[in-house]
Coordinates of C-alpha atoms in Angstrom, one line a residue:
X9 CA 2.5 -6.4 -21.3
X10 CA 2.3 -6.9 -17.5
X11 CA 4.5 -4.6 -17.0
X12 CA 2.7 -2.0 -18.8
X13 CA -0.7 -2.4 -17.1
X14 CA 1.3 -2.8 -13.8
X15 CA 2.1 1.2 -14.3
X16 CA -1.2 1.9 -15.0
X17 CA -3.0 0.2 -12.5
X18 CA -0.5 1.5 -9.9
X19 CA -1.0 5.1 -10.9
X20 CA -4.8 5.0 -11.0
X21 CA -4.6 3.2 -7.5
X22 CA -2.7 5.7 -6.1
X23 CA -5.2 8.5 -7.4
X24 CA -8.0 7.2 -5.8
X25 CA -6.3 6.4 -2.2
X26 CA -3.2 8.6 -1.6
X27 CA -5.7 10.9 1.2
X28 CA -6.8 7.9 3.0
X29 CA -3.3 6.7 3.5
X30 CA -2.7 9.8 4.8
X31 CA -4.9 9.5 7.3
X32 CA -4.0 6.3 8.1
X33 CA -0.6 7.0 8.8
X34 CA -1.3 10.0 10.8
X35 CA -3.6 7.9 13.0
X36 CA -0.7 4.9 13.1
X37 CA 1.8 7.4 14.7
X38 CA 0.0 9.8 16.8
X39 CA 1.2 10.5 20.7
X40 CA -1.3 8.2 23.1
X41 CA -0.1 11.2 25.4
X42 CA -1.5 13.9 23.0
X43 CA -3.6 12.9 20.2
X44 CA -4.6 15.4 17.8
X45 CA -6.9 13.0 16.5
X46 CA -9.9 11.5 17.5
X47 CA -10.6 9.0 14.9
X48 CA -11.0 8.7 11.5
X49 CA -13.3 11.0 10.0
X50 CA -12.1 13.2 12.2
X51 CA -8.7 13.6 11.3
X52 CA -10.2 13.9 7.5
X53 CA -11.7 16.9 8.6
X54 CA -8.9 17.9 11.1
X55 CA -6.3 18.0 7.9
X56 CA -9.0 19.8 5.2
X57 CA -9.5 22.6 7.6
X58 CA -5.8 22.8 9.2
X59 CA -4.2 21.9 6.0
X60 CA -6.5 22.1 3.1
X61 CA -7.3 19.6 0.8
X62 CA -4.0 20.0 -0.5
X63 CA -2.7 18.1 3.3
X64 CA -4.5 15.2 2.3
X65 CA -1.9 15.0 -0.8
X66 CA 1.4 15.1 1.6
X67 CA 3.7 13.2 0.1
X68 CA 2.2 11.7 -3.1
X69 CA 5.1 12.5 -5.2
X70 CA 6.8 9.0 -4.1
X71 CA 4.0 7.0 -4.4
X72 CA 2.9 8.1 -7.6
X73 CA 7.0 7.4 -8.9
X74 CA 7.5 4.4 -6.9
X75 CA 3.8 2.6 -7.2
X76 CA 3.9 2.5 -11.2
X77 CA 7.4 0.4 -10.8
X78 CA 6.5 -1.4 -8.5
X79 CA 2.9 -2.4 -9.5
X80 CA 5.2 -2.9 -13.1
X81 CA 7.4 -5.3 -11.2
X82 CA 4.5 -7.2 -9.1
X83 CA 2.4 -7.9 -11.8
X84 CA 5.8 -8.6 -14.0
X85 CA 7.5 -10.5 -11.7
X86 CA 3.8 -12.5 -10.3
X87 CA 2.9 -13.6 -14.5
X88 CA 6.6 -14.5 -15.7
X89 CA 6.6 -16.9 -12.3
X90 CA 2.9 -18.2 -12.7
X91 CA 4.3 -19.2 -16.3
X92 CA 7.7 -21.2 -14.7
X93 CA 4.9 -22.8 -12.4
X94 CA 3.4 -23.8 -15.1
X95 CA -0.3 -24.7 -13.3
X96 CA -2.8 -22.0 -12.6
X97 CA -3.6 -23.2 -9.0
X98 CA -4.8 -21.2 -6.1
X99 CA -1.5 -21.9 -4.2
X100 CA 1.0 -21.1 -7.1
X101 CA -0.9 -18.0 -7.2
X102 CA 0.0 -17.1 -3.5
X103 CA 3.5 -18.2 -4.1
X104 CA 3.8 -16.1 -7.4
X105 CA 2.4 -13.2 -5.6
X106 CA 5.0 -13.9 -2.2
X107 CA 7.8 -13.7 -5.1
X108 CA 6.5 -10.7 -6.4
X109 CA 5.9 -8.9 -3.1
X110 CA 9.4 -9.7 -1.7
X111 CA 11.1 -8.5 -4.8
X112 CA 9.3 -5.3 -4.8
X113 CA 10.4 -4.3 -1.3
X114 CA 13.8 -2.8 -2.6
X115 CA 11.7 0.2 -4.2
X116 CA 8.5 -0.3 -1.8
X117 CA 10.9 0.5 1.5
X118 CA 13.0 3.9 0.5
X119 CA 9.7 4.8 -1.0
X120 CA 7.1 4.6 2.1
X121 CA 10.0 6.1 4.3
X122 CA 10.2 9.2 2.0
X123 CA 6.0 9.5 1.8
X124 CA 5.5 8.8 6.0
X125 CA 8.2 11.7 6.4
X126 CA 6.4 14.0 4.0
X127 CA 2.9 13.1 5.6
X128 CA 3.8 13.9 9.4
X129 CA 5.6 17.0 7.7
X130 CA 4.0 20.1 9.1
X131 CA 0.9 18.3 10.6
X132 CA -2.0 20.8 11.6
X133 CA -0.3 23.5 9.7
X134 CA -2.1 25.1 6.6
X135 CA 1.6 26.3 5.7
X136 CA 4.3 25.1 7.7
X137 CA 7.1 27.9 9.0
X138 CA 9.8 25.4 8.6
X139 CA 10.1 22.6 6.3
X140 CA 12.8 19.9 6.6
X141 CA 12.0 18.2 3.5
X142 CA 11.2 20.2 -0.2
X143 CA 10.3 16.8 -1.7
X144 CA 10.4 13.0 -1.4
X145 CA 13.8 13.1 -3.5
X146 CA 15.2 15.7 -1.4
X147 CA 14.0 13.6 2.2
X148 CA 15.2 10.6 0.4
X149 CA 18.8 12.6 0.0
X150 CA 18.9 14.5 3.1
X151 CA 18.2 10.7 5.4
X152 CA 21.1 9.3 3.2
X153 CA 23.6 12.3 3.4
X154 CA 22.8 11.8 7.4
X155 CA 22.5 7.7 8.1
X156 CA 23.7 6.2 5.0
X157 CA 22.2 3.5 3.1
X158 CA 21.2 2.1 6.4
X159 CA 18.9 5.0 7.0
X160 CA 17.1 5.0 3.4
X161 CA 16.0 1.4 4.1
X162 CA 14.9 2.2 7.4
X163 CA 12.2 -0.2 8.3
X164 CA 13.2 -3.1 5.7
X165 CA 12.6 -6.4 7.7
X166 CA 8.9 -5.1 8.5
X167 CA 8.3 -4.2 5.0
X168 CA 9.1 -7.9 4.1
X169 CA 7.0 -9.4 6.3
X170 CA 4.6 -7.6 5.4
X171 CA 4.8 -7.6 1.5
X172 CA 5.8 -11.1 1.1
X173 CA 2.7 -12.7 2.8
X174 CA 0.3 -10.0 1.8
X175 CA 0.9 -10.4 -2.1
X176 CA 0.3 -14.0 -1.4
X177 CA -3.2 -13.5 0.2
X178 CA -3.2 -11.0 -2.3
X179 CA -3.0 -12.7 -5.2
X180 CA -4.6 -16.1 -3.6
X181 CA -8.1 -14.0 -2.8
X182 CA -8.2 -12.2 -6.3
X183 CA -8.0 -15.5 -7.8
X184 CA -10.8 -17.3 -5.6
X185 CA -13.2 -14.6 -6.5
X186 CA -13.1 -14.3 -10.1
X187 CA -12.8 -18.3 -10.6
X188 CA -15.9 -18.2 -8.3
X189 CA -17.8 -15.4 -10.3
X190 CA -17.0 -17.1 -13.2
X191 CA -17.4 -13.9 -15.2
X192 CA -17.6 -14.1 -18.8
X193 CA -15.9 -11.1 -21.5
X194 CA -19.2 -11.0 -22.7
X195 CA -20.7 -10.2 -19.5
X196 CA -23.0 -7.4 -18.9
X197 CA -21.7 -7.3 -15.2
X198 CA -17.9 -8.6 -15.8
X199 CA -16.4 -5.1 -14.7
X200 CA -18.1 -5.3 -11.6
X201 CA -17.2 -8.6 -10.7
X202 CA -13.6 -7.6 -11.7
X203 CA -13.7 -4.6 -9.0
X204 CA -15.8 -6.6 -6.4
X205 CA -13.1 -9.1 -6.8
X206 CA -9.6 -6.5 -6.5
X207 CA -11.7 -4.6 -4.1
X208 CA -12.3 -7.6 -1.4
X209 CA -8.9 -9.2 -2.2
X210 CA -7.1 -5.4 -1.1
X211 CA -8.8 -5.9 1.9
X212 CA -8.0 -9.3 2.6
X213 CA -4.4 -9.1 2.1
X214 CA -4.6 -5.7 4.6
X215 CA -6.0 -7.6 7.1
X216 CA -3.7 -10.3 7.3
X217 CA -0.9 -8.7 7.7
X218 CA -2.1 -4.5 9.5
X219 CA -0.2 -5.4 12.6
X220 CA 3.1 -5.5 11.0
X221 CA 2.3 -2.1 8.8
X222 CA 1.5 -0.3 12.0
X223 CA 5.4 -0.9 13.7
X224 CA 6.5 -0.7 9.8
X225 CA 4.7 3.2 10.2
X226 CA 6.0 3.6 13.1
X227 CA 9.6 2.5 13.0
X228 CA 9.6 5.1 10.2
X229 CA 8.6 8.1 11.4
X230 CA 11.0 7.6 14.5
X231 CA 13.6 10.1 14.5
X232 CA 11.5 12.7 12.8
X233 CA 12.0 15.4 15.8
X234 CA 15.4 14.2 16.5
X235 CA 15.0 12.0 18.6
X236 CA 14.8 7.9 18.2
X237 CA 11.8 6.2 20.7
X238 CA 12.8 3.1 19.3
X239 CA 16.0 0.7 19.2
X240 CA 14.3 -2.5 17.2
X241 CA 11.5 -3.9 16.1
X242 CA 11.1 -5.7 19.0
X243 CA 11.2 -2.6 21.4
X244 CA 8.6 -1.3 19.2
X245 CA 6.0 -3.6 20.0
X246 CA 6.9 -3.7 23.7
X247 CA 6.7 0.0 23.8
X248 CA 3.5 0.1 21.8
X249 CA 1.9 -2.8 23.5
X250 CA 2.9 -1.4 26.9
X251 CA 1.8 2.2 26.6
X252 CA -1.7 1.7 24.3
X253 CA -2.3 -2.0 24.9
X254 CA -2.7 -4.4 22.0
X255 CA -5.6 -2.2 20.5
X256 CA -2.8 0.1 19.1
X257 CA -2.3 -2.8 15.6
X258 CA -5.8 -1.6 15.1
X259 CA -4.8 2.3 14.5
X260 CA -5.9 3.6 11.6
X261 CA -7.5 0.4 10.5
X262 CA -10.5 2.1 9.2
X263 CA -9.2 4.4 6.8
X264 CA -6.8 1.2 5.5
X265 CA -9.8 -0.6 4.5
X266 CA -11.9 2.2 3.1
X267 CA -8.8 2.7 1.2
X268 CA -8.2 -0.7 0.4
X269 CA -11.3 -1.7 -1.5
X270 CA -11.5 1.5 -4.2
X271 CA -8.0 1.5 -4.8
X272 CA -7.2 -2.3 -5.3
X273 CA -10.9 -2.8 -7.0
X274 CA -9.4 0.5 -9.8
X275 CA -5.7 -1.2 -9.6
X276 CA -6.7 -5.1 -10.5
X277 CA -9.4 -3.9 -13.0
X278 CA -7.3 -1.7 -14.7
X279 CA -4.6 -4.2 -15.3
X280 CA -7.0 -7.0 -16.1
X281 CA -8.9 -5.2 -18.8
X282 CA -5.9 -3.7 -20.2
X283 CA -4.4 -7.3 -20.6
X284 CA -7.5 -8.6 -22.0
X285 CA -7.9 -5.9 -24.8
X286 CA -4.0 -6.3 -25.2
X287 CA -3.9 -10.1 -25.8
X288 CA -7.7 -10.4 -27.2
X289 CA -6.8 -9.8 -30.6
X290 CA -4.2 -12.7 -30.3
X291 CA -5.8 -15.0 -28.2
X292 CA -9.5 -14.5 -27.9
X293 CA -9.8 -14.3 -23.5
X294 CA -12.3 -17.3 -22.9
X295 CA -13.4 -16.2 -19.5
X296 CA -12.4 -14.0 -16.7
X297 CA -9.2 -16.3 -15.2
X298 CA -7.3 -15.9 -18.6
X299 CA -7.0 -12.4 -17.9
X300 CA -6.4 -12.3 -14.6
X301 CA -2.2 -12.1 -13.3
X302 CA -0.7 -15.1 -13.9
X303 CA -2.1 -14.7 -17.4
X304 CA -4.0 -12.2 -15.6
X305 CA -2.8 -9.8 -12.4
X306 CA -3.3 -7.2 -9.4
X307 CA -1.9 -4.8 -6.2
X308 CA -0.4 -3.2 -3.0
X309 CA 0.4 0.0 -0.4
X310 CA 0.5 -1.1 0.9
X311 CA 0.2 -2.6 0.5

């Protein structure tokens, strides 16, 4: 049943935030020397009128195939673990939710390279003249037919270090809230608490780990006019560092978070109350931390 209300929870997550994470990216990998950009809302407005609303969609084909498996195997991978654990503690819950976020990367990697190509695909066009890429299955062909398997996991080593510790926080904040709320099913204001709690715990696992998502972005859209800025991670941060000053991890950190909260409060809600009606009639939830991941659960885009 986790794995049901992962796919769920993914797809309503990615609903909800798919045109802030456009943004973001856009933002994260935008020329110092010629921004088109000025800052958040402007960009919104810069993509509507350039691109129509439809720009602010870019790409959602991978998300929307890649975030119900992988909010599947999360929320999968994060219960069956709590339940080898065996103890329902705040730091078997970040470890569960490391698991679970490592794991996940094998989909999570092929599948943000294929939706930051589609994104920065004809940017400030309302229909672009030339497209290199039909779809995220077709980008996802065309990198492979040209750099191999290498190239399809393009950006790997920064999506681990970001996933693995930002399930963790993940996982550990959702967990301090709702133990903290101490919401009840019979509560008038449990749904609430259950969206105040995935909401704040999106954002706190963002903000531990945005630096890394910014080279992650980066390191992913390099190569996208045919020519490579970048030789490693390391050169990326020099680079970045050097040119924009250490300011640049920051990019796009607005859009992240207003993302962050409506998309992880719809994610862990959704899963939670669809476990809780699931197992209800065979177990009777007793408060809000038996239906939470580990007997219970939430997400990611980034994660």
């Amino acid at each position: 049943m986790d794995f049901v209300a992962g796919c769920i929870g993914g797809a309503a997550g990615v609903l909800v935030g798919h045109p802030f994470d456009t943004v973001k990216v856009r933002l994260q990998v935008q020329s110092i020397d010629k921004p088109l950009y000025r800052g958040t809302f402007h960009c919104f407005q810069s993509i509507i009128r350039q691109e129509s609303v439809f720009g602010l969609y870019k790409g959602i084909g991978s998300p929307m195939m890649g975030l119900t498996f992988i909010n599947a195997i999360v929320f999968g991978v994060q219960g069956n673990t709590m339940r080898l654990l065996g103890h329902d503690t705040p730091t078997n819950q970040f470890l569960a939710g490391a698991a679970a976020g490592a794991i996940q990367c094998v989909i999570c990697c092929p599948m943000e390279l294929a939706k930051t190509r589609m994104q920065m695909q004809g940017t400030g066009e309302k229909k672009s003249s030339r497209k290199l890429y039909k779809n995220s299955l077709d980008c996802l062909a065309r990198i492979y037919n040209r750099e191999g398997l290498w190239g399809v996991n393009r950006g790997m080593v920064t999506t681990l270090i970001r996933e693995t510790p930002g399930f963790g926080v993940y996982f550990l904040a959702y967990d301090v809230l709702t133990r903290s709320l101490g919401c009840e099913p019979d509560d008038r204001y449990m749904i609430p608490k259950l969206l105040f709690a995935g909401g704040m715990a999106g954002i706190a696992s963002w903000l531990s780990t945005y630096p890394v998502d910014v080279i992650k972005s980066r390191l992913q859209a390099d190569g996208i006019g045919g020519v490579n800025q970048y030789s490693s991670i390391a050169d990326c941060v020099r680079q970045s560092v050097r040119r924009e000053g250490y300011m640049v991890f920051t990019r796009g950190l607005t859009s992240t978070l207003l993302r962050a909260f409506p998309v992880n409060a719809a994610t862990f809600a959704t899963v939670t109350l669809v476990l809780m009606y699931a197992r209800g009639t065979e177990e009777g939830p007793q408060d809000c931390e038996s239906s939470q991941p580990s007997h219970r659960a939430p997400i990611q885009q980034q994660a």
